[in-house]
Coordinates of C-alpha atoms in Angstrom, one line a residue:
X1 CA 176.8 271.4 135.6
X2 CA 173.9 272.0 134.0
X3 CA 171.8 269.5 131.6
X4 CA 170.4 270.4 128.1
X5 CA 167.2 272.3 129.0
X6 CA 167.4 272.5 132.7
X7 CA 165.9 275.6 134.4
X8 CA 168.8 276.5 137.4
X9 CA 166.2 278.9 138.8
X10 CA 163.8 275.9 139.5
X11 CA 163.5 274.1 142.9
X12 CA 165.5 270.6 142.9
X13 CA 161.7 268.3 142.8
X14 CA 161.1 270.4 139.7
X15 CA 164.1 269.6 137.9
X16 CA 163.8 266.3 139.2
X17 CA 160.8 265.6 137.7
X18 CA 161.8 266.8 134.4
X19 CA 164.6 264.2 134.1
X20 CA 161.7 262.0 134.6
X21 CA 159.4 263.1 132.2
X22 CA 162.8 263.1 129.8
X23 CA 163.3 259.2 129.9
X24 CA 159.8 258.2 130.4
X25 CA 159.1 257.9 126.8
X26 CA 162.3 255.3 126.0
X27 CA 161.9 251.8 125.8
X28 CA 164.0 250.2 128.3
X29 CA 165.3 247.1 129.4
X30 CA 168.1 245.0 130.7
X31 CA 170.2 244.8 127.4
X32 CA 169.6 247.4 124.6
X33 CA 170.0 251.0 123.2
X34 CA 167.0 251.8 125.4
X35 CA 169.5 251.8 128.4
X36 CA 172.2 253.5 126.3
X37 CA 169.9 256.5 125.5
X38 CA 168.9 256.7 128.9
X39 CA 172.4 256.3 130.5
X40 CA 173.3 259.5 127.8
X41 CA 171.0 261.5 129.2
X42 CA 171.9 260.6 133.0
X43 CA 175.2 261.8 131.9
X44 CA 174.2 265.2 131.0
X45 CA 173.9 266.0 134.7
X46 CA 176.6 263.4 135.8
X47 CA 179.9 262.2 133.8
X48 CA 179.5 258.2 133.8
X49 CA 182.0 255.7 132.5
X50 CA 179.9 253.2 130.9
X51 CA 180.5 249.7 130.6
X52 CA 180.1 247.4 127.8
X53 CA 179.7 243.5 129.1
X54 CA 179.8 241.0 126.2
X55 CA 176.6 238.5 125.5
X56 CA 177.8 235.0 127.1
X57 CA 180.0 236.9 129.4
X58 CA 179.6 234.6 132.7
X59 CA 179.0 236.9 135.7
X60 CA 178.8 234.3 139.1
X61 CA 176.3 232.4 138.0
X62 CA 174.4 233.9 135.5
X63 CA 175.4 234.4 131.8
X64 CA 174.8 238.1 130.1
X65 CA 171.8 237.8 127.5
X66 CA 171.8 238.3 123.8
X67 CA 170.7 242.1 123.5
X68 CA 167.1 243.0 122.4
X69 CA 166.5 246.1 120.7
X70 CA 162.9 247.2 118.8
X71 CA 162.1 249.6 116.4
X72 CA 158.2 248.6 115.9
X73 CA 155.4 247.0 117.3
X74 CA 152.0 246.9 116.2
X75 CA 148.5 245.0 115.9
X76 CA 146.1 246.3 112.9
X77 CA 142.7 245.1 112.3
X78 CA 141.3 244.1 108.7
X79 CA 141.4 248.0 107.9
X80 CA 144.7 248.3 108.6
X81 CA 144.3 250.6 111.4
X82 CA 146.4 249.7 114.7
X83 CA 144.6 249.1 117.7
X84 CA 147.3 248.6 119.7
X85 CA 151.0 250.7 119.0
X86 CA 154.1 250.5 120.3
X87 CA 154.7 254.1 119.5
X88 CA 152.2 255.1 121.6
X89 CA 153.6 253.4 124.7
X90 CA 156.3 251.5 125.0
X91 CA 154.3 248.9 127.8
X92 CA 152.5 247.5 124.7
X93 CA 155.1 245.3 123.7
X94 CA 155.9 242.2 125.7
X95 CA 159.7 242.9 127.0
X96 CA 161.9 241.0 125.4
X97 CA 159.6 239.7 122.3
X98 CA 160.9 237.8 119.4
X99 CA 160.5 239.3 116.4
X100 CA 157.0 238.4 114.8
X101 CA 155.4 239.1 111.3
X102 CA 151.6 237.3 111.0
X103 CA 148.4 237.5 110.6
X104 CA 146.1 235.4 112.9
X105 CA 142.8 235.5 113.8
X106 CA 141.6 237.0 117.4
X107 CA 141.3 233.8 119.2
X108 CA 144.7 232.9 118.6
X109 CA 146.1 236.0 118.8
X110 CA 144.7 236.3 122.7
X111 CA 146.6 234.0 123.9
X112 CA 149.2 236.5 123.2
X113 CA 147.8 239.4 125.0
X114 CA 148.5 240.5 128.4
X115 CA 146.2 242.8 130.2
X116 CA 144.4 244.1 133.9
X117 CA 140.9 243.3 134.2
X118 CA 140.7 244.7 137.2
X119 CA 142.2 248.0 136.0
X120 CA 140.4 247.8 132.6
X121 CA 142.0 251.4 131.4
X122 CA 145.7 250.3 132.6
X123 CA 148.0 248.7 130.3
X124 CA 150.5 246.0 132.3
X125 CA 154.5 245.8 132.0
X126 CA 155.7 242.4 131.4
X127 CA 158.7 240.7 130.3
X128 CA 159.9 237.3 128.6
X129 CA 163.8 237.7 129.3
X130 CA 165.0 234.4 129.6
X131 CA 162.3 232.8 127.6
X132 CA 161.5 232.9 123.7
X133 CA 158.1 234.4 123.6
X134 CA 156.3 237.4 121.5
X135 CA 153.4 239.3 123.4
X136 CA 151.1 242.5 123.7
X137 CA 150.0 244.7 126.4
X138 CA 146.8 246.1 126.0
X139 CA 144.2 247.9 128.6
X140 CA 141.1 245.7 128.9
X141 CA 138.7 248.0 127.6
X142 CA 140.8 247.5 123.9
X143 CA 140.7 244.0 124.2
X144 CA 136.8 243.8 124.8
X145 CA 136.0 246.3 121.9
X146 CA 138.4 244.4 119.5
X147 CA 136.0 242.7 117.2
X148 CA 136.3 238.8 115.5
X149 CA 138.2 238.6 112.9
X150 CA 141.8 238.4 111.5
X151 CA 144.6 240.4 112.7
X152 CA 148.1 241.7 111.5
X153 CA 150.8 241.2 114.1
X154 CA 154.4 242.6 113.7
X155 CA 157.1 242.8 116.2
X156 CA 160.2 244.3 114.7
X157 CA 162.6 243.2 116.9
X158 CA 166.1 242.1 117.3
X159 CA 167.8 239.5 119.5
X160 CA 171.0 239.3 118.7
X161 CA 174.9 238.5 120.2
X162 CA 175.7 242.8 121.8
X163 CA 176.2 243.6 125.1
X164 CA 174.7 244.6 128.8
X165 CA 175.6 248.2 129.4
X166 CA 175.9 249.5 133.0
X167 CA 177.2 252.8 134.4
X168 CA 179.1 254.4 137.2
X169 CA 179.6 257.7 138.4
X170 CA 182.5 258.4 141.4
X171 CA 182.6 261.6 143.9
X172 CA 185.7 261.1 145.2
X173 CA 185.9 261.6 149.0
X174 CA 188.7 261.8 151.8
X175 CA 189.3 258.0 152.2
X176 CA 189.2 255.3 149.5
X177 CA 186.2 253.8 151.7
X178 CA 183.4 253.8 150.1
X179 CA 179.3 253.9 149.8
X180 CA 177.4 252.5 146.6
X181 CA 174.0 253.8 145.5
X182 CA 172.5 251.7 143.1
X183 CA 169.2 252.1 141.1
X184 CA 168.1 249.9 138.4
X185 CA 167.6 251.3 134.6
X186 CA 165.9 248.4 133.0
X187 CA 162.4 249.0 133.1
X188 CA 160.1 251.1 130.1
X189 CA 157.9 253.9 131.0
X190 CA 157.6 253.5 134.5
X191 CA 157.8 256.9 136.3
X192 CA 157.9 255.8 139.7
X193 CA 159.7 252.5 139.4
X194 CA 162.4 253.4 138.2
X195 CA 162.9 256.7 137.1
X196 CA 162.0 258.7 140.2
X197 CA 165.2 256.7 141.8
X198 CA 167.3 257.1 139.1
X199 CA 166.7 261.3 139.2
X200 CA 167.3 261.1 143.0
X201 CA 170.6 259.0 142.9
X202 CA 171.7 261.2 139.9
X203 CA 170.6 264.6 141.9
X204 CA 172.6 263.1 145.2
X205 CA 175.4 263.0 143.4
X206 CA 175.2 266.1 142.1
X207 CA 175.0 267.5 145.8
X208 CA 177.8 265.1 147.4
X209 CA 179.8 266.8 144.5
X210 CA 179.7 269.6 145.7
X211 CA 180.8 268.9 149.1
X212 CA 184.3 267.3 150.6
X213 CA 181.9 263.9 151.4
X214 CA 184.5 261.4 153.9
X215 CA 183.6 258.5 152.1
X216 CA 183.8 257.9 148.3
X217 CA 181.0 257.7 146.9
X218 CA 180.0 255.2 143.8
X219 CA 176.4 255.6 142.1
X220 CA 175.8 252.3 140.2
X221 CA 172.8 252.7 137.0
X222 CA 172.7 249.0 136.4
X223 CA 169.8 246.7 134.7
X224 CA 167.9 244.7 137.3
X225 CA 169.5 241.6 138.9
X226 CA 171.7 240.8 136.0
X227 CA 173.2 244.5 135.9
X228 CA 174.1 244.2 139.7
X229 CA 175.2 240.5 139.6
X230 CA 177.0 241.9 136.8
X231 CA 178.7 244.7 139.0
X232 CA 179.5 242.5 141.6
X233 CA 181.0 239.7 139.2
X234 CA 183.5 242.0 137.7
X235 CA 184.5 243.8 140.8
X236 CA 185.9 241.7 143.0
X237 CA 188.5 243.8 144.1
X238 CA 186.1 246.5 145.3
X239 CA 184.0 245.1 147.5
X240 CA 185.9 245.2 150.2
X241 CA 186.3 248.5 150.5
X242 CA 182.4 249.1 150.3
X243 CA 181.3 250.2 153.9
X244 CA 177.7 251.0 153.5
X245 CA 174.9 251.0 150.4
X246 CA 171.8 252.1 149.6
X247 CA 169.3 250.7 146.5
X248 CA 167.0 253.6 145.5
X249 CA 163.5 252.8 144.1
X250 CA 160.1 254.1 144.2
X251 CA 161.5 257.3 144.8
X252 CA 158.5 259.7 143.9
X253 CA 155.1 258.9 144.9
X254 CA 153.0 260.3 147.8
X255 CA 153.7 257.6 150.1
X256 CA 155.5 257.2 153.6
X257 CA 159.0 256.6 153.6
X258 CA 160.2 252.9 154.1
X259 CA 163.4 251.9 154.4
X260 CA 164.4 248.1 154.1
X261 CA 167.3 247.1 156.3
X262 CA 170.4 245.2 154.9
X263 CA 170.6 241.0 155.5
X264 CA 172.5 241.8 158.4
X265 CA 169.8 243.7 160.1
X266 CA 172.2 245.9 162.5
X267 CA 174.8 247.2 159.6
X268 CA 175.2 250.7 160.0
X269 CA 173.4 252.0 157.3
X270 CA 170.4 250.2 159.0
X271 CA 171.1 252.3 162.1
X272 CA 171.8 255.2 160.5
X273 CA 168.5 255.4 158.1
X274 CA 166.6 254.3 161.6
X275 CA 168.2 256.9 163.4
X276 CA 167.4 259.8 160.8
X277 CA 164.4 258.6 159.9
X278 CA 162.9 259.1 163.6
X279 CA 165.0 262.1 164.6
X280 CA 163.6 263.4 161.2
X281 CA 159.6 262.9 162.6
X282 CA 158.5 262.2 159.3
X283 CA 156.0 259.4 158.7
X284 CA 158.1 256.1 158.0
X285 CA 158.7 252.4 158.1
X286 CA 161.0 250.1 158.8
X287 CA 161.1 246.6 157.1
X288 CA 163.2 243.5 158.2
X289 CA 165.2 242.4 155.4
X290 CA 163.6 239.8 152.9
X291 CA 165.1 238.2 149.8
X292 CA 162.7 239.6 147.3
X293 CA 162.7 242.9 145.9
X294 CA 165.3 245.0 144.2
X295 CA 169.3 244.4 143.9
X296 CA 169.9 244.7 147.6
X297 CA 169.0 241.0 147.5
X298 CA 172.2 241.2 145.0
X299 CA 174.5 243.4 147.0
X300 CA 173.3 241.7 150.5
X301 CA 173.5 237.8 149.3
X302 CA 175.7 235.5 151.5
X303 CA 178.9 235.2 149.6
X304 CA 179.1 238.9 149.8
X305 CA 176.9 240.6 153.0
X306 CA 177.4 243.8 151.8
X307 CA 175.8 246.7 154.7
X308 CA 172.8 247.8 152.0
X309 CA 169.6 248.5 152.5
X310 CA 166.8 249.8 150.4
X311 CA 165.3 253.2 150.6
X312 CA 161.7 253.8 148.8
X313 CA 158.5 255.8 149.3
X314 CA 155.7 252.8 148.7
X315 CA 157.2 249.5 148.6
X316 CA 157.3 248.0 144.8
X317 CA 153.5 245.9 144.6
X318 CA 152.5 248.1 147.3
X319 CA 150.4 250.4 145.2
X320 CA 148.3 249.8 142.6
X321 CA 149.8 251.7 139.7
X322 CA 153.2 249.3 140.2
X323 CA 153.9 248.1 137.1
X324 CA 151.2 249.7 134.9
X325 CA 150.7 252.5 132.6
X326 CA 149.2 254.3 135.9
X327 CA 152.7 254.6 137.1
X328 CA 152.9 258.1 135.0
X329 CA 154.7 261.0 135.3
X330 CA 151.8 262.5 137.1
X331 CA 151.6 259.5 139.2
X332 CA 155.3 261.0 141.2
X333 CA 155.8 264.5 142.3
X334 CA 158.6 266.7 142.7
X335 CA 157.8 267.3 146.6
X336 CA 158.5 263.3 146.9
X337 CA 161.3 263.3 145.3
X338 CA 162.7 266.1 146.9
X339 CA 162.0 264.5 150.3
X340 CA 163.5 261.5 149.3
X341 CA 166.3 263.3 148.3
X342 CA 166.6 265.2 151.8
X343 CA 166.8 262.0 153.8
X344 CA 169.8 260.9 151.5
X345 CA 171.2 263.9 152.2
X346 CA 170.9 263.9 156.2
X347 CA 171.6 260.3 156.3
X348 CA 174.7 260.2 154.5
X349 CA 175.7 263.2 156.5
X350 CA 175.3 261.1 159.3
X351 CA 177.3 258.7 157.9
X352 CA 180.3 261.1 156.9
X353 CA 180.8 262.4 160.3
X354 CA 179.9 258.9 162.7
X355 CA 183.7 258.8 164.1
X356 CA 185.0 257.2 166.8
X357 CA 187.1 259.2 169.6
X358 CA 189.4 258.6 172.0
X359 CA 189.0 260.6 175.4
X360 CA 193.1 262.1 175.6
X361 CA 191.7 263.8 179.6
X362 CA 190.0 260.4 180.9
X363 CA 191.2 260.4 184.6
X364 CA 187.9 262.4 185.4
X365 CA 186.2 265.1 183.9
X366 CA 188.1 267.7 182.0
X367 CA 188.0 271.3 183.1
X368 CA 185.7 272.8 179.9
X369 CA 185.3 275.9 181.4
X370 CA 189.0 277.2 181.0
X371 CA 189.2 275.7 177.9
X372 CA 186.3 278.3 176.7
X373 CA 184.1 275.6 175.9
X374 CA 181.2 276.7 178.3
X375 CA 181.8 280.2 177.2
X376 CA 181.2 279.3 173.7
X377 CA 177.7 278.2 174.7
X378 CA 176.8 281.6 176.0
X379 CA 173.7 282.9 174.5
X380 CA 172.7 279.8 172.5
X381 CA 169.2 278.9 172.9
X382 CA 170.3 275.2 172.8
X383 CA 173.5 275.3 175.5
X384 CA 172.1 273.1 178.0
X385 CA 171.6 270.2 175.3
X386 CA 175.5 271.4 173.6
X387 CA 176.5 271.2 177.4
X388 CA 175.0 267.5 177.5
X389 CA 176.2 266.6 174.0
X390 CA 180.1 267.2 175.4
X391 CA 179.4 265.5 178.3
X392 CA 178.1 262.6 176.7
X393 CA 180.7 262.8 173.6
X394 CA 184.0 262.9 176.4
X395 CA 182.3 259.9 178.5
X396 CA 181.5 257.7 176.0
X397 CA 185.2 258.5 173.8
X398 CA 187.1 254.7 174.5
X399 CA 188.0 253.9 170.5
X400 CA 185.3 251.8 170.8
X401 CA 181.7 253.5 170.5
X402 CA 180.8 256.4 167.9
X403 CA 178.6 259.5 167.5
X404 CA 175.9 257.3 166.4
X405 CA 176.1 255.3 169.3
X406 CA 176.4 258.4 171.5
X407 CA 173.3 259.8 169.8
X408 CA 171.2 256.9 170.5
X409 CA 172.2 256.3 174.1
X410 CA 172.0 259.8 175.2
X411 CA 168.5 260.8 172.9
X412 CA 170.2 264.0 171.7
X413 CA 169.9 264.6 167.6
X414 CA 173.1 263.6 166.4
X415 CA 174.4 267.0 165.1
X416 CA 174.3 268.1 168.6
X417 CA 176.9 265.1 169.1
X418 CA 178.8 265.6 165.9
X419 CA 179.0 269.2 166.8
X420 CA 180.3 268.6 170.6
X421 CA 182.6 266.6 169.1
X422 CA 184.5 268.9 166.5
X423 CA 184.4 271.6 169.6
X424 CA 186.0 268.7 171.8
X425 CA 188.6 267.8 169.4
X426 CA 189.7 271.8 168.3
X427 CA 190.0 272.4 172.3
X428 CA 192.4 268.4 172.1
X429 CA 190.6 266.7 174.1
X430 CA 189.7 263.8 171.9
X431 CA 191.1 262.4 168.9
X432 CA 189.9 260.0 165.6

């Protein structure tokens, strides 16, 4: 499947960043056609089923919005020229702001503005969603060059009874099991949160589609908080056939690796990500769990305790662009993205293939070498540590322990392990 204008000849991080620079113009948030547009485009490269959630829809205990949409936002000076313009970014506009026609004069009108003294060229993202409020974002340098006098402010906006939109997209694997990748879809033009993790969960399932995956697979483009409460609220009879997770955010900057472990703190995704993320020797961290960050706070809350963790370059506030005009399509690169994407794809391979056996010759150590198992080794520059892997793989086969385990106790990379074991099971000396 190929998207309108995609280049098949280009590297994955290219075509990656493309779908970014696609949807960083829209004007997103948790309700809207902002979200719709964007989920149209996702599903150029994906199919999704999208959802339509009523306003005043109860979902556990939060209640779905009214929907906000905008079609203008502007502040001109007595000449009638606009100093600051929606159209040029959609971070000018305060998320969420009621609709607002007036003319005021610059005192008044700063208690409306929003901007980064600090970072006097940025402009800020900020949001009212729960409360009634109108609002500008603005770089600093505008502000302090905007002289005295009176001002015409218009917000063309619309709050009004619609609906929260959310997505899914399903790769069917062997068993009805299954692992949810969620990434959020409710923020404007912000390259690296969120669109850099919404063009690696949509390129991961692209890859796991064309693959026989063990697990089903479920990719989840849902609005912040509400859009997972949402998910969770109205499937109930899901979630207990979801194994393992993964929240993707911050997907594409030139940071370190992090991954965030689930509330649980030993689920297996934890171990899995730790596992991969060492063998791997890339420069990473690992973070304890917290309640604070993206919807793995949703997915990991008590009432459920899904096994999700959180996988991201720098950590959201961790860099200085978060949440700022800064955070620019330049700001991620394909290389990141693409890496990212790789330690998805290793990790869920892990995942796929962490079985558990069951020793059928455990009365001492089975004869390998008339079973041709020693001979296969013959030449391979890697036989003593194959040799160690079956070793390892038949003592440690009781039903209880699994490849992961085996990996970690013995130190060899696990697709020495998972490889031992598909030799040890053709030659039946373990089973599933």
């Amino acid at each position: 499947m190929t998207a309108a204008g995609e280049e098949p000849t280009t590297s994955a991080g290219e075509r990656m960043h493309a779908l970014v620079e696609r949807l960083y113009p829209l004007c997103r948030s948790i309700t809207g056609d902002g979200v719709r547009a964007t989920l149209d485009i996702v599903g150029e490269y994906v199919p999704l089923e999208v959802h339509e959630v009523p306003t005043g829809t109860q979902v556990l205990d939060w209640t779905v919005p009214q929907e906000w949409n905008i079609r203008d936002a502007y502040i001109a000076d007595s000449a009638g020229r606009r100093v600051v313009d929606f159209a040029a970014s959609s971070l000018h506009v305060l998320g969420y702001s009621v609709p607002v026609s007036r003319r005021m004069p610059l005192a008044e009108l700063r208690e409306h503005l929003h901007t980064l003294p600090d970072h006097p060229t940025w402009v800020p993202y900020r949001t009212s969603y729960y409360t009634p409020e109108w609002g500008f974002c603005l770089a600093q340098e505008t502000l302090d060059a905007l002289p005295d006098g009176e001002y015409e402010v218009r917000v063309d906006s619309t709050l009004a009874d619609g609906h929260l939109t959310y997505a899914e997209h399903v790769v069917p694997g062997q068993v009805s099991d299954e692992v949810i990748v969620s990434c959020h879809v409710c923020h404007p033009s912000l390259a690296n949160d969120n669109l850099a993790g919404i063009a690696v969960a949509t390129f991961l399932a692209r890859a796991l589609a064309e693959e026989t995956p063990y697990y089903t697979y479920r990719f989840i483009y849902a609005p912040g908080t509400i859009g997972a409460i949402t998910w969770l609220a109205r499937n109930a009879e899901r979630i207990e056939r979801v194994r393992h997770g993964l929240v993707l955010a911050c997907a594409g900057d030139s940071g370190r690796l992090t991954y965030k472990r689930s509330r649980r703190g030993d689920a297996e995704i934890d171990r899995v990500m730790a596992h991969v993320l060492a063998a791997s020797e890339r420069p990473h961290q690992i973070n304890e769990f917290t309640p604070y960050g993206y919807d793995e706070r949703q997915y990991c809350s008590p009432g459920f305790d899904l096994g999700v963790g959180s996988l991201s370059r720098t950590p959201y506030a961790g860099y200085p662009e978060y949440h700022t005009s800064a955070d620019n399509p330049d700001f991620v690169s394909p290389e990141a993205m693409e890496d990212t994407l790789a330690v998805c794809r290793e990790a869920f391979s892990v995942l796929d293939r962490n079985r558990r056996y069951v020793n059928l010759s455990p009365y001492g150590e089975p004869q390998l070498g008339r079973r041709g198992l020693y001979d296969s080794l013959g030449g391979r520059s890697d036989a003593k540590q194959a040799q160690m892997a079956m070793l390892w793989v038949l003592s440690q086969a009781d039903g209880e322990r699994g490849l992961l385990d085996v990996a970690e106790r013995s130190g060899l990379p696990f697709d020495s392990v998972a490889g031992a074991a598909d030799a040890l099971a053709a030659a039946g000396l373990i089973k599933a």
